[in-house]
Short mmCIF file of C-alpha atoms in Angstrom, two decimals:
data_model
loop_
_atom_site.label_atom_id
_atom_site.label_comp_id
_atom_site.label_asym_id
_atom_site.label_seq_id
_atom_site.Cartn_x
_atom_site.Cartn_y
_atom_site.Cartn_z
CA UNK A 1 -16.09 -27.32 4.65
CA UNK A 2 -12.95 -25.76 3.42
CA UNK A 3 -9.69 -26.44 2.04
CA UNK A 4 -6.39 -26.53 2.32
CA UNK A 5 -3.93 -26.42 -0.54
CA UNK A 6 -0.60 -27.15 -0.12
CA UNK A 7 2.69 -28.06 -2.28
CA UNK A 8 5.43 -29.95 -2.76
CA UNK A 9 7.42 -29.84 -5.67
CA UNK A 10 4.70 -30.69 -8.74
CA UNK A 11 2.35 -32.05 -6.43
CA UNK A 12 -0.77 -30.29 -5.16
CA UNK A 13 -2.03 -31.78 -1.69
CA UNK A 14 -5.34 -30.88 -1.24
CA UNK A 15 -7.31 -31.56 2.08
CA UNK A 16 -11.02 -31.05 2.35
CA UNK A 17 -11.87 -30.43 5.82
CA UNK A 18 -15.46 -30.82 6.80
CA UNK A 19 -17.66 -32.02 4.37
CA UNK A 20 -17.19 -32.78 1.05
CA UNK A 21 -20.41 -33.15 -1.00
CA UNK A 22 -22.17 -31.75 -4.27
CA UNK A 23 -22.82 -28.12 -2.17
CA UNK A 24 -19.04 -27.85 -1.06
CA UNK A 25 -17.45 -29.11 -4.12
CA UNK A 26 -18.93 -26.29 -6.13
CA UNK A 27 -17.17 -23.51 -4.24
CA UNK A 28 -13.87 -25.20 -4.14
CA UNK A 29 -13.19 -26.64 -7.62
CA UNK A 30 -12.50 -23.16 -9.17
CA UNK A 31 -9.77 -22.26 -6.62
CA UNK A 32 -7.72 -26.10 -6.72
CA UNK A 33 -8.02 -25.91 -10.94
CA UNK A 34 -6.82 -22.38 -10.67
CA UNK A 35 -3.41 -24.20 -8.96
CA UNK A 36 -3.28 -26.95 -10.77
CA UNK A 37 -2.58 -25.04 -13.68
CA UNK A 38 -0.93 -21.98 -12.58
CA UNK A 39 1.48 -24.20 -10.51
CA UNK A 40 1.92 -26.42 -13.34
CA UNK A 41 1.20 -29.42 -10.72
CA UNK A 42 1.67 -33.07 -12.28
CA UNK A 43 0.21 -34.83 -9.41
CA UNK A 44 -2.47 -34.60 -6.58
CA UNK A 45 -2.95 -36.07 -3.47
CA UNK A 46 -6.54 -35.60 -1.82
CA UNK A 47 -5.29 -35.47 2.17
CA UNK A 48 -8.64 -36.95 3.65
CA UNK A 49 -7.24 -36.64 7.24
CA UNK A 50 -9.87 -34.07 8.07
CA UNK A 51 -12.71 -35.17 6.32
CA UNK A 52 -15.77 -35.79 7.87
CA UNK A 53 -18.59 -36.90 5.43
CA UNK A 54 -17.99 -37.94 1.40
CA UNK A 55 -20.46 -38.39 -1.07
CA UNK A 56 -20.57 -39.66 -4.37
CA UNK A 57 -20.37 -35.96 -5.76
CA UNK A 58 -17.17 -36.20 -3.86
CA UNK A 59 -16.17 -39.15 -5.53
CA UNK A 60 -16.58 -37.34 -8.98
CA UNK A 61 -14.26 -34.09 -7.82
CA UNK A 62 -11.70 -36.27 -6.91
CA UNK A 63 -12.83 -38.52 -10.18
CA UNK A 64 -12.38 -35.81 -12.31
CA UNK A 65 -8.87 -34.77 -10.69
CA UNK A 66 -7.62 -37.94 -11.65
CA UNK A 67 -8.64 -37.55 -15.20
CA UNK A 68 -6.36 -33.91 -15.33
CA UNK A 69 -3.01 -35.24 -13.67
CA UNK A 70 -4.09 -38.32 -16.20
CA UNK A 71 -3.81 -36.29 -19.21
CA UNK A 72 -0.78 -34.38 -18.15
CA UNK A 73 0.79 -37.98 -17.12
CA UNK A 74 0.84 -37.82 -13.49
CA UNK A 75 -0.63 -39.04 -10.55
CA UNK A 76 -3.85 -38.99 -7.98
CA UNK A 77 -3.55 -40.54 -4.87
CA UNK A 78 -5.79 -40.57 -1.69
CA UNK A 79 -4.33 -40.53 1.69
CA UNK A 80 -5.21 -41.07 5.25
CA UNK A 81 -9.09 -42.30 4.52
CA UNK A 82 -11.38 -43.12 7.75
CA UNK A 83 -13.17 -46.20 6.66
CA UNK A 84 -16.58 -43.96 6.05
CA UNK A 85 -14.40 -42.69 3.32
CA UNK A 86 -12.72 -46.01 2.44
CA UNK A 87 -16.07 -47.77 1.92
CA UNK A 88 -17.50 -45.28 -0.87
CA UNK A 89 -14.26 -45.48 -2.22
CA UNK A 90 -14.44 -48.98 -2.72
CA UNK A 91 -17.95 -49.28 -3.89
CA UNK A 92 -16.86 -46.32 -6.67
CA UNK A 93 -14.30 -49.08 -7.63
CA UNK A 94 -12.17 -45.70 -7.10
CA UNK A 95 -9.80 -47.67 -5.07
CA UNK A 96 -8.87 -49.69 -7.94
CA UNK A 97 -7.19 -47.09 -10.43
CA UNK A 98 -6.43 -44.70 -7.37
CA UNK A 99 -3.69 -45.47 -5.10
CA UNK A 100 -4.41 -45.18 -1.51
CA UNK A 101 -1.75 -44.43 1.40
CA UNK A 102 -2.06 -44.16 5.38
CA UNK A 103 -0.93 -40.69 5.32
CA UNK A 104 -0.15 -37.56 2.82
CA UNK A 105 3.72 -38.24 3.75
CA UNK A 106 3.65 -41.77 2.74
CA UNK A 107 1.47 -40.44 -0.84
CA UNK A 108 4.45 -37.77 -1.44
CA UNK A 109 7.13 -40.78 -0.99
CA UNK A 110 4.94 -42.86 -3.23
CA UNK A 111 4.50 -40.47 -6.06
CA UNK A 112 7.97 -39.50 -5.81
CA UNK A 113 9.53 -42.84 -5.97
CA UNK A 114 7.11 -43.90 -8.47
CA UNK A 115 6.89 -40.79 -11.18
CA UNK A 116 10.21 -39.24 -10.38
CA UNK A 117 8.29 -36.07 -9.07
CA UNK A 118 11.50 -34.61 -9.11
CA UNK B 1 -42.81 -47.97 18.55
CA UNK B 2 -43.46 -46.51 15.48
CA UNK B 3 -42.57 -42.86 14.84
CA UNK B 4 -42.46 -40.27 11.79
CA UNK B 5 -41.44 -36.96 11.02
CA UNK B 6 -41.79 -34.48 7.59
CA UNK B 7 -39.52 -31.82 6.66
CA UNK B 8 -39.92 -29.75 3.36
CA UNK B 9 -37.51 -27.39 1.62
CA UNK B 10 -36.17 -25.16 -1.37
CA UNK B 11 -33.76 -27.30 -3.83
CA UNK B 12 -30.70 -25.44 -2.46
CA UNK B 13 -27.38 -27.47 -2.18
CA UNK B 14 -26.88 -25.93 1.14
CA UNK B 15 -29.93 -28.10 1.97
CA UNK B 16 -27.98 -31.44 0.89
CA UNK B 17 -26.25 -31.08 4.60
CA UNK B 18 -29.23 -29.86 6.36
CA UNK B 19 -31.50 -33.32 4.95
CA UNK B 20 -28.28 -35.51 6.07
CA UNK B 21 -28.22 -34.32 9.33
CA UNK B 22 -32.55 -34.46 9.81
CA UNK B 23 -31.93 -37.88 9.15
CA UNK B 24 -29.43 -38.69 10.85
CA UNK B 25 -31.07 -36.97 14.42
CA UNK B 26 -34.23 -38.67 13.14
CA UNK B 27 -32.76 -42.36 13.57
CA UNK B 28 -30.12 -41.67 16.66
CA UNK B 29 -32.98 -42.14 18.88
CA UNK B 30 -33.18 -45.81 17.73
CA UNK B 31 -29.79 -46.48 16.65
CA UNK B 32 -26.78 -44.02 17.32
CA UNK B 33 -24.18 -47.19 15.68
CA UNK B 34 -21.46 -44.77 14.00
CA UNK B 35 -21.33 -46.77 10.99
CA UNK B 36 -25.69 -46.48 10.81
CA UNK B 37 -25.78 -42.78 11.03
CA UNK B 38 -22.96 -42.74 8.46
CA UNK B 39 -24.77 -44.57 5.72
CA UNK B 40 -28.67 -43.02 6.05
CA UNK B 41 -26.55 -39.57 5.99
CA UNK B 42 -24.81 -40.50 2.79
CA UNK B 43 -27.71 -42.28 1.08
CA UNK B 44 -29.88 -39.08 2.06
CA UNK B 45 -27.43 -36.71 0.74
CA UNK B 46 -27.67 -38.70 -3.18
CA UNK B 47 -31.07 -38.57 -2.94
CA UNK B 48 -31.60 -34.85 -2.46
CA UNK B 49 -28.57 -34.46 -4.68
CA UNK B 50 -30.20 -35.91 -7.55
CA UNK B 51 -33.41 -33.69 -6.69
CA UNK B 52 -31.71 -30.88 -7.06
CA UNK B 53 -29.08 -31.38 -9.79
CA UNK B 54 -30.97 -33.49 -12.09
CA UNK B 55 -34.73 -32.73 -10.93
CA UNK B 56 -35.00 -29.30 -11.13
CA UNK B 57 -31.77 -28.99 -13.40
CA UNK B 58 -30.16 -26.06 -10.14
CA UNK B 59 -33.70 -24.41 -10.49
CA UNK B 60 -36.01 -23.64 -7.15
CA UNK B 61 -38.31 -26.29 -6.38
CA UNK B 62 -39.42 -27.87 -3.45
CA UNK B 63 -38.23 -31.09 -2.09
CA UNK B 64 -40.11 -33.49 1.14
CA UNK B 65 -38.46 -35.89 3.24
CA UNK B 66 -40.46 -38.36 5.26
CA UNK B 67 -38.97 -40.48 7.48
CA UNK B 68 -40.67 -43.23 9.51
CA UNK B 69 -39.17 -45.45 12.17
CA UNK B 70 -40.88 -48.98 13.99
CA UNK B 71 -38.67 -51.08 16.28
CA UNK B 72 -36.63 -52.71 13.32
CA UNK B 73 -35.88 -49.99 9.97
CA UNK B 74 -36.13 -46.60 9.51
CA UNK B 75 -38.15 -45.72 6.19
CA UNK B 76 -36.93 -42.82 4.29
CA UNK B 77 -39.15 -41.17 1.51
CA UNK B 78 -37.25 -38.29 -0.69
CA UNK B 79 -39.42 -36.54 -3.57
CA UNK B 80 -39.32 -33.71 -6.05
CA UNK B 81 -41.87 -32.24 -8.41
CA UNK B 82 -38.88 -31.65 -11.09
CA UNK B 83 -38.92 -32.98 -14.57
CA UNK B 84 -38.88 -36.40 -14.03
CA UNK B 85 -37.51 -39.57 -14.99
CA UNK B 86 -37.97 -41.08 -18.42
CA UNK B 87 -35.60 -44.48 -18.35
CA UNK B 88 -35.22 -45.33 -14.29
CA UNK B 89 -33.06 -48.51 -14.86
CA UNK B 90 -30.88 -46.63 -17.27
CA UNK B 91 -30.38 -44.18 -14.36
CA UNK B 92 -30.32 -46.78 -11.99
CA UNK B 93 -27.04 -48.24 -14.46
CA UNK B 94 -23.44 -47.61 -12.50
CA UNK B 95 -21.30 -45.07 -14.00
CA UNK B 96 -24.40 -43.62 -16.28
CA UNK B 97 -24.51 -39.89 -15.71
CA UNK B 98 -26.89 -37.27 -17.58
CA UNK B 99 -24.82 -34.37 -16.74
CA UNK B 100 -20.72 -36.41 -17.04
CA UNK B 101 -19.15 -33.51 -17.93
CA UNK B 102 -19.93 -32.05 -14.56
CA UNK B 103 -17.65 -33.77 -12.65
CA UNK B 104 -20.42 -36.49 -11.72
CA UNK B 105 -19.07 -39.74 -10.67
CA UNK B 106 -22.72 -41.66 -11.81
CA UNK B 107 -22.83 -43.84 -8.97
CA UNK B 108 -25.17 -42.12 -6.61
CA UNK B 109 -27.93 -44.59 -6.93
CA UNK B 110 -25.26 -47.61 -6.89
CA UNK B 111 -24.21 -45.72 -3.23
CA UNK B 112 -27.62 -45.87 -2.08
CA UNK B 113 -28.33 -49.31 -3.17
CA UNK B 114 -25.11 -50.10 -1.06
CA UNK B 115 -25.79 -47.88 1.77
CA UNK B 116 -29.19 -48.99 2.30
CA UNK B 117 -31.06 -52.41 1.99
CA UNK B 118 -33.62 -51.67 -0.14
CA UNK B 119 -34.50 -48.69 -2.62
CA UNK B 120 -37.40 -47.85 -5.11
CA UNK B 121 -37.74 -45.52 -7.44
CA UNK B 122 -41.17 -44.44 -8.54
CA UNK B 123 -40.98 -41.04 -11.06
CA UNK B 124 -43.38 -39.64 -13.91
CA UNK B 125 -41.91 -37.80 -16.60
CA UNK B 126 -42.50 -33.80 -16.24
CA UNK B 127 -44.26 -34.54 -12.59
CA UNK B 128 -41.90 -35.83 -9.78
CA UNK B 129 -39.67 -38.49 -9.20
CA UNK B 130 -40.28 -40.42 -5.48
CA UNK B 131 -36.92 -42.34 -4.12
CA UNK B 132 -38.16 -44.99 -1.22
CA UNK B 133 -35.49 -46.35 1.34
CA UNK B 134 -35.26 -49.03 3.97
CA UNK B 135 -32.43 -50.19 6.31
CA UNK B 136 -33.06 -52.18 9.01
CA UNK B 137 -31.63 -50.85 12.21
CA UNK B 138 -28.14 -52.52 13.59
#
């Protein structure tokens, strides 16, 4: 796996490509936290366009995302899930406090119009 | 026809991708159903997940996977010799995590009870923990 970090206004779009378990997670989570604070990012959307495989260490990197834009009042969203994604999701119950969008574009709308990310 | 293969290796989280995808080859021959190979990959990867986060705490140990196969499930036995489990339905309890501050979601046996159809857990305390899998084949 790697990743892709990209920005628009306070929001951090991050997309995993590849494989996103327990192994992966652990070299990645330094470098996003590094931008979510340096950037001083409000909200994050996890782009899951390119993402292969998810497991529930997955689930808990993007759980524990959610819990820093939380605490600085903004948002997480998930966008453009294959259904391998969308049924972990669901059985997390992740999909219930986590907003989830067809695409990053539609997540960057949805934040925006929602939050006033600008 | 009934079939079976054993693979054995070092508690290394690079290892989490290289059990999913045993597996995964290991059932195609039977049943190459996207949606099958998706869920014995993901249920395979909690299992060794949990050997080698909370079994040998990110230490080296050894883990086995045994996988058997007759005309209707595919059997899938994951086990460390790592410290053990004291409480397995406290474990077993969604959202519980040892280790929460990690970034650990706690719902990795909840994933494999969904993925799969059945799963046992058989551990002694200080001596290995044993995780036992069925699904039957689509």
């Amino acid at each position: 796996m790697d990743i892709k970090l990209r920005y628009h206004k306070n929001i951090l779009i991050i997309t995993p490509r590849g494989e996103m378990d327990h192994h992966n997670i652990e070299k990645y989570r330094n470098e996003t936290d590094k931008s979510f604070e340096r950037r001083n990012i409000k909200n994050i959307i996890f782009d899951m366009s390119e993402t292969d495989f998810i497991d529930s260490s997955g689930i808990g990197y993007i759980l524990g995302r959610y819990k820093q834009t939380l605490f600085v009042g903004g948002k997480t969203a998930v966008a453009g899930s294959n259904d391998a994604v969308k049924k972990i999701m669901s059985c997390s119950g992740l999909d219930k406090i986590i907003k989830m969008y067809p695409s990053a574009e539609a997540a960057i709308a949805g934040i925006g119009r929602e939050a006033g990310a600008i | 026809m009934k079939n079976r293969a054993y693979i054995k290796f070092l508690s290394l989280s690079e290892n989490e991708g290289f059990a999913r995808l045993v597996a995964a080859a290991f059932v195609m021959a039977k049943n190459s159903h996207m949606d099958f190979l998706d869920d014995i990959k993901t249920a395979v990867s909690e299992a060794v997940t949990n050997s080698i986060v909370h079994g040998y705490e990110g230490g080296e140990g050894e883990i086995e996977m045994e996988l058997v196969s007759d005309d209707e499930k595919v059997y899938i036995t994951i086990t460390d010799y790592g410290v053990g489990i004291e409480d397995i339905d406290l474990v077993r309890t969604p959202l519980y995590s040892s280790k929460p501050s990690q970034n650990r979601a706690g719902i990795g046996f909840t994933v494999m009870e969904t993925f799969m159809d059945s799963v046992e857990v058989v551990s002694e305390k200080g001596r290995f923990t044993k995780v036992i899998m069925s699904k039957k084949f689509l």
